[in-house]
XYZ file of C-alpha atoms in Angstrom:
535
model
C 0.167 0.035 -0.035
C 2.930 2.500 0.645
C 4.346 1.854 -2.524
C 1.077 2.771 -4.465
C 0.727 5.807 -2.367
C 4.333 7.175 -3.138
C 3.707 6.336 -6.715
C -0.193 8.213 -6.801
C 1.906 11.149 -5.437
C 4.556 11.034 -8.126
C 1.910 10.393 -11.097
C -0.319 12.986 -9.570
C 2.582 15.557 -9.455
C 3.353 14.449 -13.159
C -0.065 14.610 -14.601
C -0.365 18.263 -12.888
C 3.075 19.052 -14.307
C 1.808 18.086 -17.644
C -1.260 19.868 -17.980
C 0.442 23.212 -17.015
C 3.564 23.065 -18.945
C 3.809 25.214 -21.976
C 7.433 24.382 -23.230
C 7.206 23.421 -26.856
C 8.855 19.719 -27.807
C 12.690 19.382 -28.467
C 13.744 17.286 -31.521
C 13.583 13.965 -29.553
C 9.923 14.510 -27.935
C 8.594 15.915 -31.412
C 9.303 12.854 -33.481
C 7.006 10.729 -31.129
C 4.367 13.655 -30.880
C 4.297 14.378 -34.956
C 3.805 10.172 -35.415
C 0.634 10.384 -32.842
C -0.907 13.881 -34.686
C -0.215 12.278 -38.267
C -2.207 9.059 -36.870
C -4.959 11.384 -35.103
C -5.457 13.335 -38.302
C -5.610 10.347 -40.508
C -8.214 8.596 -38.548
C -9.987 12.055 -38.050
C -10.150 12.199 -41.729
C -10.873 8.786 -42.394
C -8.581 7.989 -45.716
C -6.933 4.611 -45.808
C -3.913 6.228 -47.384
C -3.270 8.519 -44.451
C -3.664 5.865 -41.932
C -1.576 3.267 -43.668
C 1.250 6.053 -44.156
C 0.654 7.045 -40.360
C 1.110 3.511 -39.141
C 3.362 1.611 -41.747
C 5.553 4.631 -42.486
C 6.878 5.509 -39.015
C 10.502 5.112 -40.154
C 12.971 4.348 -37.370
C 9.852 4.362 -34.751
C 7.411 1.804 -34.972
C 3.808 2.547 -34.309
C 2.606 0.781 -31.094
C 3.284 3.982 -28.830
C 1.583 6.312 -31.539
C -1.721 3.656 -31.090
C -1.766 3.499 -27.577
C -1.214 7.219 -27.145
C -4.067 7.959 -29.458
C -7.053 7.965 -27.337
C -5.586 10.444 -24.828
C -5.517 12.763 -28.239
C -8.931 12.037 -29.096
C -9.991 12.886 -25.721
C -8.455 16.054 -24.857
C -7.870 17.238 -28.635
C -4.058 17.612 -29.794
C -1.897 19.526 -27.415
C 1.283 19.430 -25.535
C -0.455 17.910 -22.448
C -2.028 15.330 -24.794
C 0.889 14.082 -26.021
C 2.984 13.813 -23.006
C 0.199 12.202 -20.637
C 0.515 8.837 -21.982
C 3.966 8.729 -20.553
C 2.741 9.468 -17.183
C -0.286 6.965 -17.497
C 2.506 4.371 -18.536
C 4.341 5.252 -15.208
C 0.816 4.537 -13.079
C 0.444 1.290 -14.933
C 3.925 0.256 -14.491
C 3.905 1.061 -10.788
C 0.964 -0.944 -10.262
C 1.965 -3.969 -12.306
C 5.660 -4.092 -10.703
C 3.975 -4.313 -7.122
C 1.627 -7.194 -8.572
C 4.796 -8.786 -10.484
C 6.879 -8.631 -7.048
C 3.750 -10.189 -5.011
C 3.464 -13.102 -7.366
C 6.640 -13.813 -8.000
C 8.189 -13.495 -4.569
C 5.351 -15.333 -2.995
C 6.197 -18.597 -4.977
C 10.029 -18.298 -3.837
C 11.904 -21.395 -3.140
C 12.037 -20.618 0.809
C 9.003 -20.559 2.759
C 8.427 -16.807 3.022
C 6.784 -15.073 5.979
C 4.367 -12.276 5.319
C 7.199 -9.850 6.784
C 9.900 -10.975 3.867
C 7.355 -10.558 0.971
C 6.359 -6.935 2.530
C 9.767 -5.925 2.930
C 10.509 -6.997 -0.896
C 7.486 -5.284 -2.143
C 8.163 -2.043 -0.120
C 12.012 -1.799 -0.630
C 12.169 -2.771 -4.095
C 8.915 -0.930 -5.153
C 9.684 2.050 -3.750
C 13.125 2.140 -5.497
C 11.068 1.264 -8.659
C 8.553 3.771 -8.817
C 10.991 6.508 -7.686
C 13.637 5.990 -10.373
C 14.235 9.564 -11.078
C 15.302 8.915 -14.906
C 11.947 7.021 -15.485
C 10.061 9.830 -13.551
C 11.765 12.386 -15.771
C 11.140 11.093 -18.974
C 7.407 9.953 -17.815
C 7.144 14.060 -17.947
C 7.971 13.799 -21.843
C 6.546 12.471 -24.918
C 8.943 9.429 -24.778
C 8.992 5.850 -25.798
C 10.862 4.414 -22.371
C 8.313 4.334 -19.957
C 5.668 2.195 -22.294
C 9.129 0.223 -22.839
C 9.488 -0.382 -18.994
C 5.648 -1.147 -18.884
C 6.198 -3.521 -21.322
C 9.139 -5.306 -19.997
C 7.133 -5.571 -16.479
C 4.111 -7.406 -18.621
C 7.123 -9.781 -20.138
C 7.902 -10.969 -16.787
C 4.739 -10.871 -15.173
C 3.695 -13.904 -17.733
C 6.080 -16.028 -16.196
C 5.730 -14.700 -12.662
C 4.141 -17.929 -10.976
C 5.688 -20.486 -13.587
C 7.175 -23.122 -11.332
C 10.407 -25.712 -11.953
C 7.781 -28.018 -13.993
C 7.483 -27.810 -17.826
C 6.733 -24.420 -19.245
C 3.084 -24.110 -20.475
C 2.638 -23.687 -24.100
C 0.342 -20.497 -23.131
C 3.141 -18.668 -21.475
C 5.528 -19.189 -23.927
C 3.290 -17.954 -26.457
C 2.306 -14.808 -24.121
C 6.205 -14.146 -23.594
C 6.942 -14.145 -27.594
C 3.926 -12.007 -28.084
C 5.631 -9.300 -25.307
C 8.852 -9.802 -27.378
C 7.084 -8.808 -30.488
C 5.155 -6.099 -28.647
C 8.517 -4.427 -27.613
C 10.033 -4.656 -31.131
C 7.021 -2.713 -32.284
C 7.631 0.367 -29.663
C 11.311 0.608 -30.257
C 13.670 -1.667 -32.484
C 16.416 -1.292 -29.272
C 13.550 -2.650 -26.663
C 12.835 -5.631 -29.240
C 16.766 -6.449 -29.372
C 16.789 -6.297 -25.706
C 13.621 -8.464 -25.370
C 14.472 -11.015 -28.309
C 17.933 -11.627 -27.316
C 16.940 -12.238 -23.459
C 13.924 -14.465 -24.266
C 16.075 -16.200 -26.678
C 18.561 -17.151 -24.137
C 15.997 -18.070 -21.654
C 13.985 -20.410 -23.741
C 17.981 -21.943 -24.321
C 18.369 -22.217 -21.056
C 14.918 -24.030 -20.378
C 15.663 -26.212 -23.333
C 19.010 -27.544 -21.716
C 17.162 -28.078 -18.283
C 14.107 -29.871 -19.891
C 11.408 -27.691 -19.280
C 10.846 -27.003 -22.765
C 10.508 -29.198 -25.801
C 13.096 -28.302 -28.896
C 9.748 -28.384 -31.244
C 8.126 -25.688 -28.915
C 11.540 -23.687 -28.909
C 11.328 -23.712 -33.047
C 7.498 -23.147 -32.833
C 8.379 -20.114 -30.832
C 10.944 -18.674 -32.724
C 9.035 -19.191 -35.863
C 6.211 -17.294 -34.450
C 8.467 -14.169 -33.603
C 10.179 -14.434 -36.954
C 7.032 -14.384 -38.778
C 5.368 -11.727 -37.184
C 8.441 -9.389 -37.316
C 8.811 -10.383 -41.000
C 5.364 -9.256 -41.625
C 5.916 -5.999 -40.282
C 9.176 -5.167 -41.992
C 7.573 -6.142 -45.307
C 4.346 -4.037 -44.912
C 6.511 -1.004 -43.263
C 9.409 1.074 -44.707
C 11.978 -1.313 -43.454
C 14.619 0.349 -45.800
C 14.761 3.296 -44.130
C 14.213 1.600 -40.467
C 17.790 -0.393 -41.732
C 19.413 2.953 -42.929
C 19.191 4.028 -39.187
C 20.275 1.217 -37.698
C 23.177 0.814 -39.855
C 23.910 4.389 -40.646
C 24.999 5.277 -37.097
C 27.175 8.147 -36.161
C 30.855 7.240 -34.942
C 31.083 5.736 -31.335
C 31.695 8.284 -28.869
C 34.262 6.324 -27.093
C 36.376 3.498 -27.713
C 34.744 -0.042 -27.038
C 36.872 -0.686 -24.256
C 37.304 2.722 -23.254
C 36.811 3.200 -18.985
C 34.352 5.962 -20.492
C 32.322 3.348 -22.285
C 32.787 0.615 -19.865
C 31.699 2.394 -17.018
C 29.046 4.776 -18.541
C 25.940 2.779 -17.746
C 27.274 2.008 -14.145
C 27.605 5.503 -13.736
C 24.074 6.108 -15.170
C 22.113 3.409 -12.829
C 23.985 4.719 -9.658
C 23.188 8.519 -10.510
C 20.080 8.399 -12.318
C 18.018 5.101 -11.832
C 17.918 5.167 -8.211
C 17.769 7.874 -5.681
C 21.044 7.586 -4.181
C 24.074 5.313 -4.500
C 23.546 3.615 -1.293
C 20.543 2.372 -2.635
C 21.852 1.139 -5.772
C 24.365 -0.849 -3.599
C 21.854 -2.338 -1.922
C 19.793 -3.279 -5.162
C 22.763 -4.736 -6.695
C 23.551 -6.991 -3.532
C 19.773 -8.127 -3.256
C 20.029 -8.854 -6.809
C 22.885 -11.278 -6.493
C 21.470 -12.776 -3.515
C 18.374 -13.128 -5.297
C 19.833 -14.887 -8.277
C 21.780 -17.267 -5.883
C 18.946 -18.182 -3.758
C 16.212 -18.546 -6.518
C 18.532 -19.518 -9.486
C 16.565 -22.377 -10.530
C 13.104 -20.294 -11.131
C 12.472 -19.933 -14.796
C 11.068 -15.908 -13.585
C 14.441 -15.557 -11.976
C 16.589 -16.945 -15.241
C 14.409 -14.731 -17.373
C 15.260 -11.805 -15.352
C 18.835 -12.427 -15.608
C 18.725 -13.072 -19.147
C 16.948 -9.874 -20.147
C 19.398 -7.860 -18.073
C 22.417 -9.247 -19.182
C 21.570 -9.203 -22.995
C 20.044 -5.613 -22.583
C 23.177 -4.440 -20.941
C 25.629 -6.117 -23.110
C 23.726 -4.769 -26.275
C 23.755 -1.041 -24.553
C 27.797 -1.609 -23.948
C 28.292 -2.519 -27.732
C 25.835 0.146 -28.865
C 28.184 3.363 -30.535
C 25.724 5.854 -28.961
C 25.469 6.004 -25.258
C 22.171 7.457 -23.861
C 21.223 7.552 -20.016
C 17.548 6.806 -20.680
C 18.440 3.921 -23.235
C 18.967 1.457 -20.170
C 15.151 2.454 -18.681
C 13.636 -0.773 -20.038
C 16.863 -2.938 -18.612
C 16.270 -2.052 -15.331
C 12.803 -3.719 -13.996
C 14.380 -7.117 -14.222
C 17.371 -6.009 -12.182
C 14.925 -4.791 -9.564
C 12.977 -7.939 -9.534
C 16.027 -9.887 -8.718
C 16.619 -7.667 -5.947
C 13.264 -8.352 -4.776
C 13.928 -11.927 -4.327
C 16.939 -11.192 -2.456
C 15.609 -8.739 -0.221
C 12.884 -11.416 0.787
C 15.377 -14.106 1.152
C 17.403 -11.578 3.114
C 15.088 -10.819 5.575
C 13.847 -14.523 5.867
C 17.040 -15.780 6.862
C 17.107 -13.245 9.919
C 13.427 -14.319 10.657
C 14.912 -18.220 11.057
C 16.974 -17.035 13.875
C 15.490 -16.651 17.276
C 15.702 -14.223 20.343
C 17.307 -10.985 20.345
C 19.287 -11.736 17.022
C 15.873 -11.849 15.159
C 14.784 -8.446 16.998
C 18.132 -6.863 15.644
C 17.436 -8.528 12.236
C 13.969 -7.198 11.855
C 14.927 -3.950 13.140
C 17.785 -3.371 10.642
C 15.241 -4.043 7.913
C 13.166 -1.613 9.044
C 15.702 1.129 9.290
C 16.376 0.236 5.508
C 13.128 1.336 4.707
C 13.074 4.188 6.893
C 16.471 5.025 5.461
C 14.815 4.968 1.899
C 11.872 6.825 2.524
C 14.188 9.667 3.887
C 16.191 9.506 0.828
C 13.248 9.744 -1.518
C 11.896 12.442 0.400
C 15.012 14.558 -0.179
C 15.536 13.534 -3.562
C 12.146 14.015 -4.912
C 12.108 17.729 -3.701
C 14.661 18.213 -6.531
C 12.383 16.679 -9.213
C 10.663 19.870 -10.196
C 13.910 21.649 -11.196
C 15.203 18.545 -12.765
C 12.251 18.403 -14.838
C 12.156 21.901 -15.967
C 15.844 21.087 -17.144
C 14.551 18.174 -19.035
C 11.941 20.364 -20.883
C 14.964 21.589 -23.162
C 12.674 24.235 -24.985
C 11.398 27.371 -23.501
C 7.656 28.538 -22.740
C 8.137 31.523 -24.836
C 9.151 29.559 -27.877
C 5.447 28.701 -28.353
C 5.048 32.550 -29.017
C 7.493 32.554 -31.565
C 5.820 29.226 -33.470
C 2.757 30.904 -33.316
C 3.600 33.641 -35.464
C 5.473 31.324 -37.665
C 2.069 29.107 -38.082
C 0.348 32.298 -39.131
C 2.746 32.859 -41.826
C 2.275 28.980 -42.740
C -1.282 29.718 -43.517
C -0.480 31.937 -46.125
C 2.367 29.585 -47.829
C 5.831 27.838 -47.252
C 7.916 28.887 -44.687
C 11.947 28.893 -44.484
C 13.295 29.262 -40.882
C 16.886 29.849 -39.810
C 18.107 29.915 -36.403
C 16.409 26.760 -35.095
C 18.194 24.328 -33.083
C 17.860 20.849 -31.017
C 15.908 22.737 -28.309
C 13.871 24.926 -30.450
C 13.314 22.239 -33.141
C 12.445 22.155 -36.422
C 10.144 18.913 -35.720
C 8.367 20.506 -32.862
C 7.865 23.886 -34.972
C 6.215 21.385 -37.495
C 4.245 19.930 -34.904
C 2.779 23.055 -33.630
C 1.909 24.226 -37.189
C 0.227 20.976 -37.745
C -1.608 21.313 -34.823
C -2.742 25.350 -35.016
C -3.894 24.851 -38.928
C -5.679 21.380 -38.199
C -3.645 19.672 -40.948
C -1.721 16.420 -41.290
C 1.853 16.645 -40.843
C 2.430 15.796 -44.627
C 0.755 18.758 -45.422
C 3.009 20.937 -43.450
C 5.264 23.256 -45.481
C 7.956 24.688 -42.688
C 11.515 23.894 -43.411
C 14.676 25.041 -41.533
C 17.938 26.350 -43.301
C 20.396 25.469 -43.964
C 19.607 22.017 -45.800
C 22.192 19.730 -43.708
C 22.459 16.288 -44.908
C 21.090 15.000 -41.472
C 17.964 17.128 -42.360
C 17.313 16.005 -46.046
C 17.118 12.407 -44.768
C 15.461 13.053 -41.380
C 13.397 16.210 -41.628
C 10.805 14.248 -44.218
C 10.624 11.843 -41.553
C 8.472 8.937 -42.067
C 8.711 9.401 -46.067
C 6.648 12.680 -45.588
C 7.234 15.999 -47.254
C 10.617 16.974 -48.816
C 12.540 19.335 -47.191
C 11.991 21.329 -50.503
C 10.797 19.988 -53.852
C 14.469 20.649 -55.549
C 16.639 19.467 -52.686
C 18.502 16.100 -53.546
C 20.763 14.619 -50.899
C 23.448 14.050 -53.256
C 23.445 17.828 -54.840
C 25.302 20.433 -52.616
C 23.674 22.759 -50.641
C 22.403 25.872 -52.411
C 22.831 29.488 -51.182
C 19.888 30.955 -49.410
C 19.622 33.581 -52.356
C 19.084 31.040 -54.555
C 16.681 28.957 -52.452
C 14.274 31.961 -52.067
C 14.473 33.103 -55.693
C 13.404 29.497 -56.711
C 9.635 31.046 -55.802
C 8.807 27.984 -53.709
C 8.699 29.671 -49.942
C 6.352 32.636 -49.172
C 8.247 33.692 -46.086
C 11.666 33.620 -44.475
C 11.924 34.062 -40.751
C 15.497 34.460 -39.013
C 15.848 33.991 -35.090
C 18.232 35.865 -33.296
C 19.362 36.751 -29.585
C 19.996 33.456 -28.045
C 21.669 30.296 -28.190
C 18.893 28.765 -30.476
C 20.655 30.853 -33.247
C 23.249 28.980 -34.896
C 24.429 29.705 -38.468
C 25.358 26.426 -39.778
C 25.676 27.364 -43.312
C 27.804 24.703 -45.177
C 28.615 27.236 -47.966
C 32.159 28.564 -47.515
C 32.311 31.002 -50.308
C 31.951 34.350 -48.707
C 30.926 35.577 -51.892
C 27.750 33.471 -52.129
C 27.157 34.430 -48.499
C 27.193 38.136 -49.033
C 24.968 37.770 -52.192
C 22.440 36.216 -49.693
C 22.485 38.867 -47.447
C 22.300 41.544 -50.431
C 19.377 39.798 -51.329
C 17.758 39.775 -48.168
C 18.101 43.584 -47.833
C 15.778 43.706 -51.065
C 13.018 42.234 -49.480
C 10.291 43.487 -47.163
C 10.822 42.735 -43.531
C 9.495 43.273 -40.029
C 10.753 42.690 -36.690
C 9.046 40.969 -33.531
C 10.682 40.949 -29.746
C 9.334 38.042 -28.078
C 10.797 37.431 -24.819
C 14.171 39.068 -25.626
C 14.268 36.778 -28.779
C 14.652 39.031 -31.864
C 12.520 37.427 -35.093
C 12.990 39.258 -38.313
C 10.131 38.171 -40.756
C 10.680 38.565 -44.595
C 8.080 38.410 -47.211
C 9.665 36.752 -50.425
C 7.830 38.006 -53.685
C 6.398 35.081 -56.178
C 8.155 35.133 -59.589
C 6.119 36.513 -62.083
């Protein structure tokens, strides 16, 4: 009950914060918000072509997050809050189901656990799980990780009460379905789940709990489901993102890469490093004590494979490890229950001391949580990388976009092009494919990714194998009706790849011939140019 009370308080605060927040989307959030918005307008319009494009052409990100978040948009209508609220709901369901998972799994431990041991496991590990700082922070954003953590808990819940006898076919089928759903949330989540679940089935086959035929059927089911998805979706673009990765930030065996995710765990996945030490201690204890149980083996396989995949990944990201951590917390619950139970088997004063020590652990955890959560509002504000007044700038650009295509210079990751496009689509109530707003200069990254999901091109004449044209040529082409230049803050970056000064000078001279107006929005200077239509 205490865990659910804390979880409700955290979720309630996040829900209130999401409804009050006016900060626009950065690039990462905007990618997912645009996918939701595209599906919303496709279903509202009722055209099969739009629905097919919204579901099957989502490039690197599969559609499950968009599908699960869609009901909120229909209830609240497209807005910043409607895009972020599904993550809060996922955190609430994650908290409830994790408590159910621990109670079911630990209750069938090899040890004959007392009620006190089960309660200690639920309280300690449940509190750690529902107050994981990085999970809470990402639940205030329009991100995939909260849904990934929820699906990982559901996958574990399938085998929560599986004993040491032969695994039932129903549970194997449900587990395989969970792997497919994780794939359809994000491909990296699917890699974690597929590798961990495959290793788990291999272990069960060696131990005689599942037949080789069932393993083959399960593998065939997963392969057919994923093959069907890749055949009907834009799999070529998805693979291009997988294999066209940027250079690794650190060498594979460098200390920076080896210790990156351990540091992330101790700093961001638990409320304090001492809590992380206890979780690791309990996890090792739980693995040692209940290693023969299928649920323990599945948890271990999912955690090890996920952690290994992240270690080999060229891109280190603190939030990427979120779906890998729930299996570790479950292992810690087994160890925590065994830890208290061993003390319960003693008698006299030692049992009292043991119980008192476990109670102090819970009290110490609650005190640590109390002090850490006081910093959550400040940290969440930083997680919203954009600023609330960006919305005012976007409103002005949306007004221009209603009259014709707009080119914008001065955007960045925080004041993002994709966030601007989402805002224009929302304001004008048009599908994302109809938004004609682009960022200048057209970098090679933008050429590939800006028309996300095979949508509108950056501009009709821009090709990925042609060098970028100067601004003057771009504007004189007759496509854009307005050009917006944003000055004054860190969001203004002249990323022009053209090295010839004469071309830049010609562009500036051309701009001087155009009619322009200035707006001052919260200290940000915005200059709007009216581009004449060629006769």
